[in-house]
Short mmCIF file of C-alpha atoms in Angstrom, two decimals:
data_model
loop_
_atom_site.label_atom_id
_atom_site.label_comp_id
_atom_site.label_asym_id
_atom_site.label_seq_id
_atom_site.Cartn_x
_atom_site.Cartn_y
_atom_site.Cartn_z
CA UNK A 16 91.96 78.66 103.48
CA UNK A 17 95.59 78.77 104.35
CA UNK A 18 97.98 75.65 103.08
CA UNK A 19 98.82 75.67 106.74
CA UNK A 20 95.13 75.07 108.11
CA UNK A 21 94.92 72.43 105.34
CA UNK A 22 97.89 70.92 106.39
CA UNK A 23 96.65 70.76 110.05
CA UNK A 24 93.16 69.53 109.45
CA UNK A 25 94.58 66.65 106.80
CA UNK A 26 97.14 65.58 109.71
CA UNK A 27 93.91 65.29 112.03
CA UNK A 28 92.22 63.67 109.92
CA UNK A 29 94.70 60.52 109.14
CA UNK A 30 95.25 60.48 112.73
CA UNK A 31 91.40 59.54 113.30
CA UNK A 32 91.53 57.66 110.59
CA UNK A 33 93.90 54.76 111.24
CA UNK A 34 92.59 54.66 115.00
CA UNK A 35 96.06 55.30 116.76
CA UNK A 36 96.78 58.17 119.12
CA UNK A 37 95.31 61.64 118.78
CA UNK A 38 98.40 63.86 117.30
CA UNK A 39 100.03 66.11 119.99
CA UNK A 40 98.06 68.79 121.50
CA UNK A 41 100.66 71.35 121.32
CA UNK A 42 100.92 71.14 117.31
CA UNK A 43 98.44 72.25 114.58
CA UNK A 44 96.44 69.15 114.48
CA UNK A 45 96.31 68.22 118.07
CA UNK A 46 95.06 71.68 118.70
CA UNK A 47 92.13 71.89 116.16
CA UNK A 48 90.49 68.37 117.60
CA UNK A 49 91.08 70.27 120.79
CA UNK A 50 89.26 73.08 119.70
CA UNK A 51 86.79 71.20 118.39
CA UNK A 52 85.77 69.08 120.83
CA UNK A 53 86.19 71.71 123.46
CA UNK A 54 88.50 69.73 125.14
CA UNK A 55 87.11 66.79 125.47
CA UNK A 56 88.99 64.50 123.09
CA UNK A 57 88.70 61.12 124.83
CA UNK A 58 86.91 58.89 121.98
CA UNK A 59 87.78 60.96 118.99
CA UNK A 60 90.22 58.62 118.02
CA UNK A 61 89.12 56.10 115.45
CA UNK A 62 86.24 58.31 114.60
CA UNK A 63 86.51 57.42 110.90
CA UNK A 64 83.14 59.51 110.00
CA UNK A 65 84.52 62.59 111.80
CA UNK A 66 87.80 61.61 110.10
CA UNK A 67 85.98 61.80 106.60
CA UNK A 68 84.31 65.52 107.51
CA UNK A 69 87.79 66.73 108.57
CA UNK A 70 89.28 65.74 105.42
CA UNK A 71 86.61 67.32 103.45
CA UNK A 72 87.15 70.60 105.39
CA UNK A 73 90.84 70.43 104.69
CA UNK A 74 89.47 70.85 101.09
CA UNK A 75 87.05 73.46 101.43
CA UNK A 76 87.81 76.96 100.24
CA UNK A 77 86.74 78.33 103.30
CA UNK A 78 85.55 77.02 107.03
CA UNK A 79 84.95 79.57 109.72
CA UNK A 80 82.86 79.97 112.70
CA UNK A 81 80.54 82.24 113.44
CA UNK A 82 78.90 83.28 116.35
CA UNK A 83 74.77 83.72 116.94
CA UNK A 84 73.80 86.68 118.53
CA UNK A 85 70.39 85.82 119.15
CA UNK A 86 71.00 82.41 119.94
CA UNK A 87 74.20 82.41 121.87
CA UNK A 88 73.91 79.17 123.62
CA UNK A 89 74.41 77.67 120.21
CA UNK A 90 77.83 77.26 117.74
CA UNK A 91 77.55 78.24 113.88
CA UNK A 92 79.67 77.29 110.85
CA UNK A 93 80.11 78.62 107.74
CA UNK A 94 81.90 77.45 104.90
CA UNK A 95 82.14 77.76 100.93
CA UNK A 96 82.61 74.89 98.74
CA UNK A 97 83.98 73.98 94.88
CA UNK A 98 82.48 71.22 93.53
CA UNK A 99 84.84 71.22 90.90
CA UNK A 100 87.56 70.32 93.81
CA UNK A 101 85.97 66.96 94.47
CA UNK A 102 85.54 65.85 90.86
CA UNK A 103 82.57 67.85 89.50
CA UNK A 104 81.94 68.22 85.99
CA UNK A 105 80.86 71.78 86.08
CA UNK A 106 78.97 73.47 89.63
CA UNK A 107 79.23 76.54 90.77
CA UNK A 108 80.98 78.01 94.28
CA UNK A 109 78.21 77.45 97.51
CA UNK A 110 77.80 78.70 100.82
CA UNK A 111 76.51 76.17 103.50
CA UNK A 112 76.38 76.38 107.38
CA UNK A 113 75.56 74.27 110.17
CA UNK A 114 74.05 74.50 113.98
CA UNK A 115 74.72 72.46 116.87
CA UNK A 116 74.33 72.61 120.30
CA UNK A 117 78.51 71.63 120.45
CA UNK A 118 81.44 73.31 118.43
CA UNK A 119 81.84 69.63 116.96
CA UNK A 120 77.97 69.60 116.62
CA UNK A 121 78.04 72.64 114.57
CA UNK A 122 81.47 71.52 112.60
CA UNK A 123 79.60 68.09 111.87
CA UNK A 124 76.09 69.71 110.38
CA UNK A 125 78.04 72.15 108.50
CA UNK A 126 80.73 69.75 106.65
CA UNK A 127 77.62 67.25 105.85
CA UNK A 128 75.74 70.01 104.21
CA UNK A 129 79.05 71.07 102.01
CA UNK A 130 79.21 66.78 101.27
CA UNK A 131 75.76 67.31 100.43
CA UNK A 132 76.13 70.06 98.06
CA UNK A 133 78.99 68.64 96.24
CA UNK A 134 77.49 65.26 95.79
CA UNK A 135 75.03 67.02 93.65
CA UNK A 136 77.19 67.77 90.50
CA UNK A 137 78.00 64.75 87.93
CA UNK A 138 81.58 63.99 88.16
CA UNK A 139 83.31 64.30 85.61
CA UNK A 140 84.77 61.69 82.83
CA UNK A 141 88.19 61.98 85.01
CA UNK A 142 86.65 60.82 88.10
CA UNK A 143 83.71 58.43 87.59
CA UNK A 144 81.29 58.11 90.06
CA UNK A 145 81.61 54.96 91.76
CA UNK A 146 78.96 54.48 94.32
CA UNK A 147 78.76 52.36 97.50
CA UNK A 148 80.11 48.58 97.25
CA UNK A 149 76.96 46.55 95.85
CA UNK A 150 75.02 49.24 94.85
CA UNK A 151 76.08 48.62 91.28
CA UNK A 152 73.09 46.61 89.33
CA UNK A 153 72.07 46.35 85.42
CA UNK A 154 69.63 48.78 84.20
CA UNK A 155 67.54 46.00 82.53
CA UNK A 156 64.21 46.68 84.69
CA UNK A 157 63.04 49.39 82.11
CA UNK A 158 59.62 49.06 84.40
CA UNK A 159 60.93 50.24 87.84
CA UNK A 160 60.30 54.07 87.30
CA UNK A 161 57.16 55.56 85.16
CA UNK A 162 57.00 58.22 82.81
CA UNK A 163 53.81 59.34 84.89
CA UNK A 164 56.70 59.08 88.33
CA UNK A 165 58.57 61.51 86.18
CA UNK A 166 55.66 63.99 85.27
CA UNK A 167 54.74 63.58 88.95
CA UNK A 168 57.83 65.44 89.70
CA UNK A 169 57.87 68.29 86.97
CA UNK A 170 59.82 66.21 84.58
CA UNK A 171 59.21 67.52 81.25
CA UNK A 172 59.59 64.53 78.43
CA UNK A 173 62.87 64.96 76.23
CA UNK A 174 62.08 64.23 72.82
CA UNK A 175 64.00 60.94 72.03
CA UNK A 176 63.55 58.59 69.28
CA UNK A 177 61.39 55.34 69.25
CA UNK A 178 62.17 51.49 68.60
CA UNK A 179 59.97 50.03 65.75
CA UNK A 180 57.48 49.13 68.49
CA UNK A 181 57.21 52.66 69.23
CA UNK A 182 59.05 52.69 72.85
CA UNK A 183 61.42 55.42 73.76
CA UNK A 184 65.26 54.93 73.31
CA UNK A 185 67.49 56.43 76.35
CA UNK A 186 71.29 56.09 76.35
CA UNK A 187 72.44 54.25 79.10
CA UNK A 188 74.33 57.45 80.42
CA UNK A 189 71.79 59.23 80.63
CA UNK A 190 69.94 57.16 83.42
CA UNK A 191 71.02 56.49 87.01
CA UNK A 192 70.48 53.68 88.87
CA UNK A 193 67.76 53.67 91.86
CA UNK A 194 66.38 51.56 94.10
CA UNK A 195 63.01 51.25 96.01
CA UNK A 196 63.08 51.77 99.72
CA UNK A 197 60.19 49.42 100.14
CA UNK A 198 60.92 46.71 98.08
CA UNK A 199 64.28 47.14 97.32
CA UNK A 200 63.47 46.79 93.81
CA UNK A 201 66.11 48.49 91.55
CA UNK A 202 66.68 49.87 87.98
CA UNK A 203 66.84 52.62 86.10
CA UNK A 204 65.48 56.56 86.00
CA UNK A 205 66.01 59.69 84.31
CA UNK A 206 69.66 61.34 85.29
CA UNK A 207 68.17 64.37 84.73
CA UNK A 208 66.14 63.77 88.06
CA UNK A 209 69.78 63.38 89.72
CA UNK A 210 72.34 65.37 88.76
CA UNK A 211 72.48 69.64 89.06
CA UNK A 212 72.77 70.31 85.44
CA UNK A 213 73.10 74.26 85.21
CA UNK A 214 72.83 74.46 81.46
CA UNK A 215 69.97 72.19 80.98
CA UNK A 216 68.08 71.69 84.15
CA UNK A 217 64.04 71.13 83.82
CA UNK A 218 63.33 70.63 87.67
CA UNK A 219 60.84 72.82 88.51
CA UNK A 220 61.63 72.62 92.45
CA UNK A 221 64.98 73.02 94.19
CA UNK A 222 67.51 70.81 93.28
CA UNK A 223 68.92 70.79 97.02
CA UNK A 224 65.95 69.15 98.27
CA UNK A 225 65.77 65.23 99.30
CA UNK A 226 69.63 65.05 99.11
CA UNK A 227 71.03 63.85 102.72
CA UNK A 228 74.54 62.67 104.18
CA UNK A 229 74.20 60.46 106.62
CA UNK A 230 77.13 57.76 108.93
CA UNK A 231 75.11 55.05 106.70
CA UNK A 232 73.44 54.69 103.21
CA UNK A 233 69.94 53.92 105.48
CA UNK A 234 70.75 56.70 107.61
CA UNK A 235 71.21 58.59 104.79
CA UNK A 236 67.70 57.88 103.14
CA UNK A 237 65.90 58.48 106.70
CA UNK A 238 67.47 62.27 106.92
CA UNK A 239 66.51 62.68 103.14
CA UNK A 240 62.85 61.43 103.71
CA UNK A 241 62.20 63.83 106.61
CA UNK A 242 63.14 66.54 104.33
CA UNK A 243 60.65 65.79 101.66
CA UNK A 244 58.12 65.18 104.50
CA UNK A 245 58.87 68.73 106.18
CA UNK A 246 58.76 70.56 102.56
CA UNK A 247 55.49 69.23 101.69
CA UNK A 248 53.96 70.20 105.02
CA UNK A 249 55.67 73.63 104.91
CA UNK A 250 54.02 73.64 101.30
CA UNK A 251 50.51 72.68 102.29
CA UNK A 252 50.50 75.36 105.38
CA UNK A 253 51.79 78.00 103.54
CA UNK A 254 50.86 77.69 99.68
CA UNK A 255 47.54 75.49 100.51
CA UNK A 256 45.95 77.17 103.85
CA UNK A 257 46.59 74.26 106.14
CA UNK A 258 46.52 75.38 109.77
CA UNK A 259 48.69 74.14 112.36
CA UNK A 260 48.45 73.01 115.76
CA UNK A 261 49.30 74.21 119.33
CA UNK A 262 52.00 72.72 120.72
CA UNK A 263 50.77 71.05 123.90
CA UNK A 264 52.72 72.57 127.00
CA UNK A 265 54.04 69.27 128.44
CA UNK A 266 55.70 68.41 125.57
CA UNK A 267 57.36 72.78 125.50
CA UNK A 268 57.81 72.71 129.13
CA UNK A 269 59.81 69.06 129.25
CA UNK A 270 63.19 70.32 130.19
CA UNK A 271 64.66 68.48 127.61
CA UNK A 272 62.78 70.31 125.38
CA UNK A 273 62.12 74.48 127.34
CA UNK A 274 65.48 73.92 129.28
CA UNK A 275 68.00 73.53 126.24
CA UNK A 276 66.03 76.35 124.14
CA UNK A 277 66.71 78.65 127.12
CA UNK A 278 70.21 78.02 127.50
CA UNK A 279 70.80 78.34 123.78
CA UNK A 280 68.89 81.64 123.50
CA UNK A 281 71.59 82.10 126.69
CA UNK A 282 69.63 84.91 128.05
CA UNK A 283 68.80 87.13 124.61
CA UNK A 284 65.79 88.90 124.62
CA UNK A 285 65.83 90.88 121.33
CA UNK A 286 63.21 87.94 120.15
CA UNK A 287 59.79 86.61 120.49
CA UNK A 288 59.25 82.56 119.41
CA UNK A 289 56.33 80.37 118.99
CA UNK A 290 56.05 77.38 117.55
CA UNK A 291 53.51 75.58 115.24
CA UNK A 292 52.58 71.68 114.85
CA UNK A 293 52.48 71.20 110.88
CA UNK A 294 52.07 67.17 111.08
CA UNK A 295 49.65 66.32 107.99
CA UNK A 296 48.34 62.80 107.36
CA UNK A 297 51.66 61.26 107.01
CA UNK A 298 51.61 61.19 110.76
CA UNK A 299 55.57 62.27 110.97
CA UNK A 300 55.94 65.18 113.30
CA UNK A 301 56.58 67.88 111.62
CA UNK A 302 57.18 71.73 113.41
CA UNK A 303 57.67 75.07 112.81
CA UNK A 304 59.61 77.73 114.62
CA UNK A 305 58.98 81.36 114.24
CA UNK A 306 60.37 84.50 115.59
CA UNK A 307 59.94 88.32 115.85
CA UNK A 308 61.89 90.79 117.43
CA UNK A 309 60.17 93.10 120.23
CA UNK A 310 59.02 95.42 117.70
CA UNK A 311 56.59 92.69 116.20
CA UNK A 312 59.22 93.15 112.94
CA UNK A 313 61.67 90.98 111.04
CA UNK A 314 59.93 87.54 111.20
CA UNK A 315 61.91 84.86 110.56
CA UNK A 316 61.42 80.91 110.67
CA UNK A 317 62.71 77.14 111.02
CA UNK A 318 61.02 73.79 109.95
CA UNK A 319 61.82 70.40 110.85
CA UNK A 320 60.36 66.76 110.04
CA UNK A 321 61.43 64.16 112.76
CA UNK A 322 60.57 60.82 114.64
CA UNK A 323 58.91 62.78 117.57
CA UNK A 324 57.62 66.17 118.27
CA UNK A 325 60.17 67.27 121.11
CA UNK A 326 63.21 66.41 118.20
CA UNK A 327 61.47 68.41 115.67
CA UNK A 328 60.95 71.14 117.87
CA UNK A 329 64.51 71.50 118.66
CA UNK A 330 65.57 71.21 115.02
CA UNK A 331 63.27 73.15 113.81
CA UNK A 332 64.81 76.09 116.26
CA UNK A 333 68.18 75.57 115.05
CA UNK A 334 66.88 76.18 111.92
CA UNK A 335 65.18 79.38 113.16
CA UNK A 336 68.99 80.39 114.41
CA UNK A 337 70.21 79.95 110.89
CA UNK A 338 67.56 81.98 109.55
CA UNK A 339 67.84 84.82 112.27
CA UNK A 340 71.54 85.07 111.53
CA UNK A 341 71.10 85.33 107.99
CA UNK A 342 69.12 88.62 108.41
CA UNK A 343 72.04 89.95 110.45
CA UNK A 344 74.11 89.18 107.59
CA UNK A 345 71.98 91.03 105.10
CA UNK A 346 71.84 94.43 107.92
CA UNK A 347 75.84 93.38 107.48
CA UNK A 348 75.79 93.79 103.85
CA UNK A 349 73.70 97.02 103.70
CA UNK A 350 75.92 98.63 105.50
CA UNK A 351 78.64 98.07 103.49
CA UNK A 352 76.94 98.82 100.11
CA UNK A 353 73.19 99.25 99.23
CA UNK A 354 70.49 96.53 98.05
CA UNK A 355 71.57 96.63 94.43
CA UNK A 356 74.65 94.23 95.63
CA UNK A 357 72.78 91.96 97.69
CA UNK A 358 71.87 88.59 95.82
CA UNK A 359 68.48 87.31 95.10
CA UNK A 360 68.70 85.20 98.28
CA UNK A 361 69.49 88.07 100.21
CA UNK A 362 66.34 89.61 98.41
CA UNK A 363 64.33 87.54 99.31
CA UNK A 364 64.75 87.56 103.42
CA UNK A 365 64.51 91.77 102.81
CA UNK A 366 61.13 90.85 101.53
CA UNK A 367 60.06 88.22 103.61
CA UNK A 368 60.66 89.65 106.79
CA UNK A 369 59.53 92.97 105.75
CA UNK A 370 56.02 91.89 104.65
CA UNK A 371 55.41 89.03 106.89
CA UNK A 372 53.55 90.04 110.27
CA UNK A 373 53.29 88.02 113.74
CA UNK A 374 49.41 88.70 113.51
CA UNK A 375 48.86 86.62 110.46
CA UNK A 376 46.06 84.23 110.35
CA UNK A 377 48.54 81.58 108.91
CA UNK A 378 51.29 82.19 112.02
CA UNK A 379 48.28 81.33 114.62
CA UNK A 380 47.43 77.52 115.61
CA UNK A 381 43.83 77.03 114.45
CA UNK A 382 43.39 73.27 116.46
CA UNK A 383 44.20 72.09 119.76
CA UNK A 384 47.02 69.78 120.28
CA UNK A 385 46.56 66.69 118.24
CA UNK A 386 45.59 63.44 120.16
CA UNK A 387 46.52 60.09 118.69
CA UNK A 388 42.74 59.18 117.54
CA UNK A 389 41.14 62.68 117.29
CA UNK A 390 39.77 64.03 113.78
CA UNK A 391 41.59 67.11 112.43
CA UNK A 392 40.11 69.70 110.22
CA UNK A 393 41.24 71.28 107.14
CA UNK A 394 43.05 68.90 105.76
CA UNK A 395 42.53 67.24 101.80
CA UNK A 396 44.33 64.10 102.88
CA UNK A 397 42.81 62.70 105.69
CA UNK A 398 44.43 63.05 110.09
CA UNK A 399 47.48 62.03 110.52
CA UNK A 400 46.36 58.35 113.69
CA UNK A 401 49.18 58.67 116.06
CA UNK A 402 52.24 60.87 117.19
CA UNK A 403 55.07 58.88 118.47
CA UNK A 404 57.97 57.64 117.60
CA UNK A 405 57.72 57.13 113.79
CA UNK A 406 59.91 56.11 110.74
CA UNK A 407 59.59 58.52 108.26
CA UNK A 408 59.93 55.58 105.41
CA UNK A 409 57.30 53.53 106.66
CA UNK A 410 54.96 55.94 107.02
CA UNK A 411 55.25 56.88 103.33
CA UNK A 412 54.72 53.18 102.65
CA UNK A 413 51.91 53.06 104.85
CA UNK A 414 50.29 56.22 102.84
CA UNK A 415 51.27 54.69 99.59
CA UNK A 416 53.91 57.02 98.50
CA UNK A 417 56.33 55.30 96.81
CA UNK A 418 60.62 56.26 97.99
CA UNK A 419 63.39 55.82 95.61
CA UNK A 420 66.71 56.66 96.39
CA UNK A 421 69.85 56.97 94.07
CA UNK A 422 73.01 56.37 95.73
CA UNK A 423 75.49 59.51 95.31
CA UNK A 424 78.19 58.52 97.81
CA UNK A 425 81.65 58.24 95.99
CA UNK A 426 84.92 56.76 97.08
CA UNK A 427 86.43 60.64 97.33
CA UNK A 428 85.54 61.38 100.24
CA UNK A 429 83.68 58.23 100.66
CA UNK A 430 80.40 59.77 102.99
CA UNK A 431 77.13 58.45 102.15
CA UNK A 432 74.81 60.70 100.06
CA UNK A 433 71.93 60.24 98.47
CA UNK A 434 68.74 61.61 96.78
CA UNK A 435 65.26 60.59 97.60
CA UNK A 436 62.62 61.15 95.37
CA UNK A 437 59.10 60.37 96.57
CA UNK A 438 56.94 61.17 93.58
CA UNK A 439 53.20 62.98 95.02
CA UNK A 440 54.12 64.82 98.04
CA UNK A 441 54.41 68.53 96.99
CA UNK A 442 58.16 70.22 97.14
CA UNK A 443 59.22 72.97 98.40
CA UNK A 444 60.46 75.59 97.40
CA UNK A 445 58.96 75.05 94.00
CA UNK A 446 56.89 76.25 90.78
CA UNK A 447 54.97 72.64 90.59
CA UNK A 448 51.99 72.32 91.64
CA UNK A 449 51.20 68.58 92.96
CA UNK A 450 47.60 67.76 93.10
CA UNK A 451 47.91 67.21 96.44
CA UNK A 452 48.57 70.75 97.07
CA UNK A 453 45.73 71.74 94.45
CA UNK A 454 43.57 69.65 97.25
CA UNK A 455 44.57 71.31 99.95
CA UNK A 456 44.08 74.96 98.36
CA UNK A 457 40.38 74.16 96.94
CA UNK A 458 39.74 73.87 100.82
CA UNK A 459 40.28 77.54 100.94
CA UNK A 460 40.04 78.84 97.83
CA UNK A 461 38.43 82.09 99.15
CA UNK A 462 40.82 82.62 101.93
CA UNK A 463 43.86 83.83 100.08
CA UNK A 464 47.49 82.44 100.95
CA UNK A 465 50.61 83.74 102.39
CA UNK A 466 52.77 81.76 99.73
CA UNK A 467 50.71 83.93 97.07
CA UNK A 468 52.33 86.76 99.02
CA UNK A 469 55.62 85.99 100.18
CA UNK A 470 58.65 83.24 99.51
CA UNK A 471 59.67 81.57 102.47
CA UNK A 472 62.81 80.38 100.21
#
């Protein structure tokens, strides 16, 4: 990024911050929040989260927009991050990218994802990680987390040495403190089930996954919860043979819902979509949006976990946007060179939408749309009892799944983050297999599975 642009996008960002005037719209910084909020720049000022983002894009070592050519109606960014640049111990260069249905939209899901990332690495000695005021508490409550909480999760024991009463000795540094989301109970649990350690990581699922920025620490914890909730319903549809549902038509033809996926697909017909109802016994909506182009070809796809069906529709279709885009940028990168440069990510969309084909019996809804008190089929852990407006903790209370979150937000740049871990629900992507998912696939163990075939991610 330019020194210039940085300059610009610091400037914009104190100016939000102390809550005065915007800067002038003729110079650098005055024209970005212009650009941004497409004009519309009444109320930006004292926007102290948007503040926050901005700085962290000044810091970025790239931020760029990009535009969706089979989703025009909707805004893209793109932008690489150093963890290293924010305090990291060690983590390596990534590539994140957000969707809205506004520029700022957009801006907003893509800067949160880089926080995200970043908030992942360990800081280093130089810049100790100092989480959210009060958060702080002794790790004296050597009974809050389980050794069976850790297996649960693909922890593999370290081999430590024992007290004369036989009881395993951890250094304090190597644990993080936690607390429970029900209870609010809080002490310590393995670091190793926090922190992206590249050269001695033992997680056998995706280190990305349960991590969420959010305006609040509660916020925070609600976005990561969904995510664990969506994984492990992707997981049991696709690696354990768990139909879906129909979508019912009032809820796809509500305008809010049919009108604003027509105006973002802003006339594009190169695409077919469809959409699935994953929602398991958890009882969180939970949907899936697929895609083919005319030719029946290139399938690509979007999940999203959220309080009601319509949201997670339209999430899960920005999703799908990402997704589509992403194949454009692989065509983009064949052309330039051949498939021994492409990465394994960039593998792995070749071979997904390659093999994957709209006719599948997995792509197809096998029920009816669900009713609050009717019995569904095919699933090991029981019908989900109503579809409204639901809070993804409590219904992981309700289903007896305990939520822990560790608090990653840090004074630089001072956005809540944190990770949720809620030991039994299956991740995703992911080499462990949960029995829960083992449930769900001895329901069909004859019928084969598409995750047997293909990686989604």
């Amino acid at each position: 990024m330019r020194e210039e642009t940085r300059r610009a996008l610091a400037l914009a960002a104190e100016h939000l911050e102390r809550r005065d005037d915007l800067p002038d719209p003729s110079g650098p910084a005055g024209h970005f929040l212009a650009y941004l909020a497409e004009g519309a720049t009444e109320g930006l000022s004292g926007d102290r989260d948007l503040a926050r983002l901005i700085g962290v894009a000044a810091r970025l070592e790239r931020l760029f927009e990009l535009s969706l050519p089979d989703a025009p109606g909707l805004y893209c960014f793109g932008a690489e991050v150093v963890p290293s640049v924010f305090g990291a111990a060690m983590g390596a260069r990534g590539s994140v990218s957000g969707v809205g249905e506004t520029r700022l939209e957009a801006f907003r899901a893509c800067v949160g994802e880089a926080v995200e990332y970043l908030s992942q690495f360990e800081p280093a000695p130089a810049a100790p990680f100092e989480p959210r005021e009060g958060a702080e508490t002794p790790l004296a409550d050597q009974d809050f987390w389980s050794e069976a909480e850790s297996l649960a999760l693909g922890l593999v024991p370290s081999q430590e040495p024992s007290d004369a009463s036989g009881g395993r000795l951890r250094a304090l540094d190597e644990h993080v403190v936690a607390a429970d989301l029900t209870t609010g109970r809080q002490g310590p649990l393995p670091a190793e089930l926090c922190w992206r350690r590249r050269d001695r990581d033992t997680l056998p699922f995706a280190r990305g996954l349960g991590v969420a920025a959010g305006r609040s620490f509660r916020e925070a914890c609600r976005h990561a919860a969904l995510e664990w909730i969506e994984r492990d319903a992707v997981a049991l549809w696709w690696r354990g043979g768990r139909r879906g549902r129909a979508i019912p038509v009032e809820t796809l033809c509500a305008p809010a819902v049919a009108g604003r996926i027509a105006r973002w697909r802003g006339g594009s017909e190169a695409r077919l979509s469809w959409f699935l109802d994953l929602t398991g016994d958890l009882g969180v909506p939970v949907a899936a949006a697929l895609s083919v182009d005319r030719q029946g070809k290139r399938f690509a796809y979007g999940f999203a976990a959220r309080k009601n069906l319509s949201s997670a529709l339209l999430a899960a279709f920005t999703e799908l946007a990402q997704v589509e885009l992403a194949d454009r940028v692989v065509d983009a990168k064949l052309a330039e060179a051949d498939e021994k440069r492409l990465n394994d990510t960039d593998r792995l969309h070749l071979a997904r939408r390659s093999l994957v084909k709209p006719d599948w019996e997995a792509l197809q809804p096998a029920e009816a749309p669900a009713s609050g008190n009717r019995q569904g089929s095919g699933n090991a852990d029981g019908p989900p009892e109503s579809f409204g407006d639901i809070e993804p903790l409590s219904a992981l209370a309700k289903r007896n799944f305990r939520a822990v979150a560790i608090d990653l937000t840090r004074v630089d740049p001072g956005i809540s983050v944190v990770r949720v871990l809620v030991p039994g629900l299956q991740p995703d992507p992911a080499t462990l297999v949960t029995p829960r998912l083992e449930r769900q696939r001895a329901l069909h163990s004859s019928a084969g599975f598409p995750g047997d075939r293909v990686r989604l991610y």
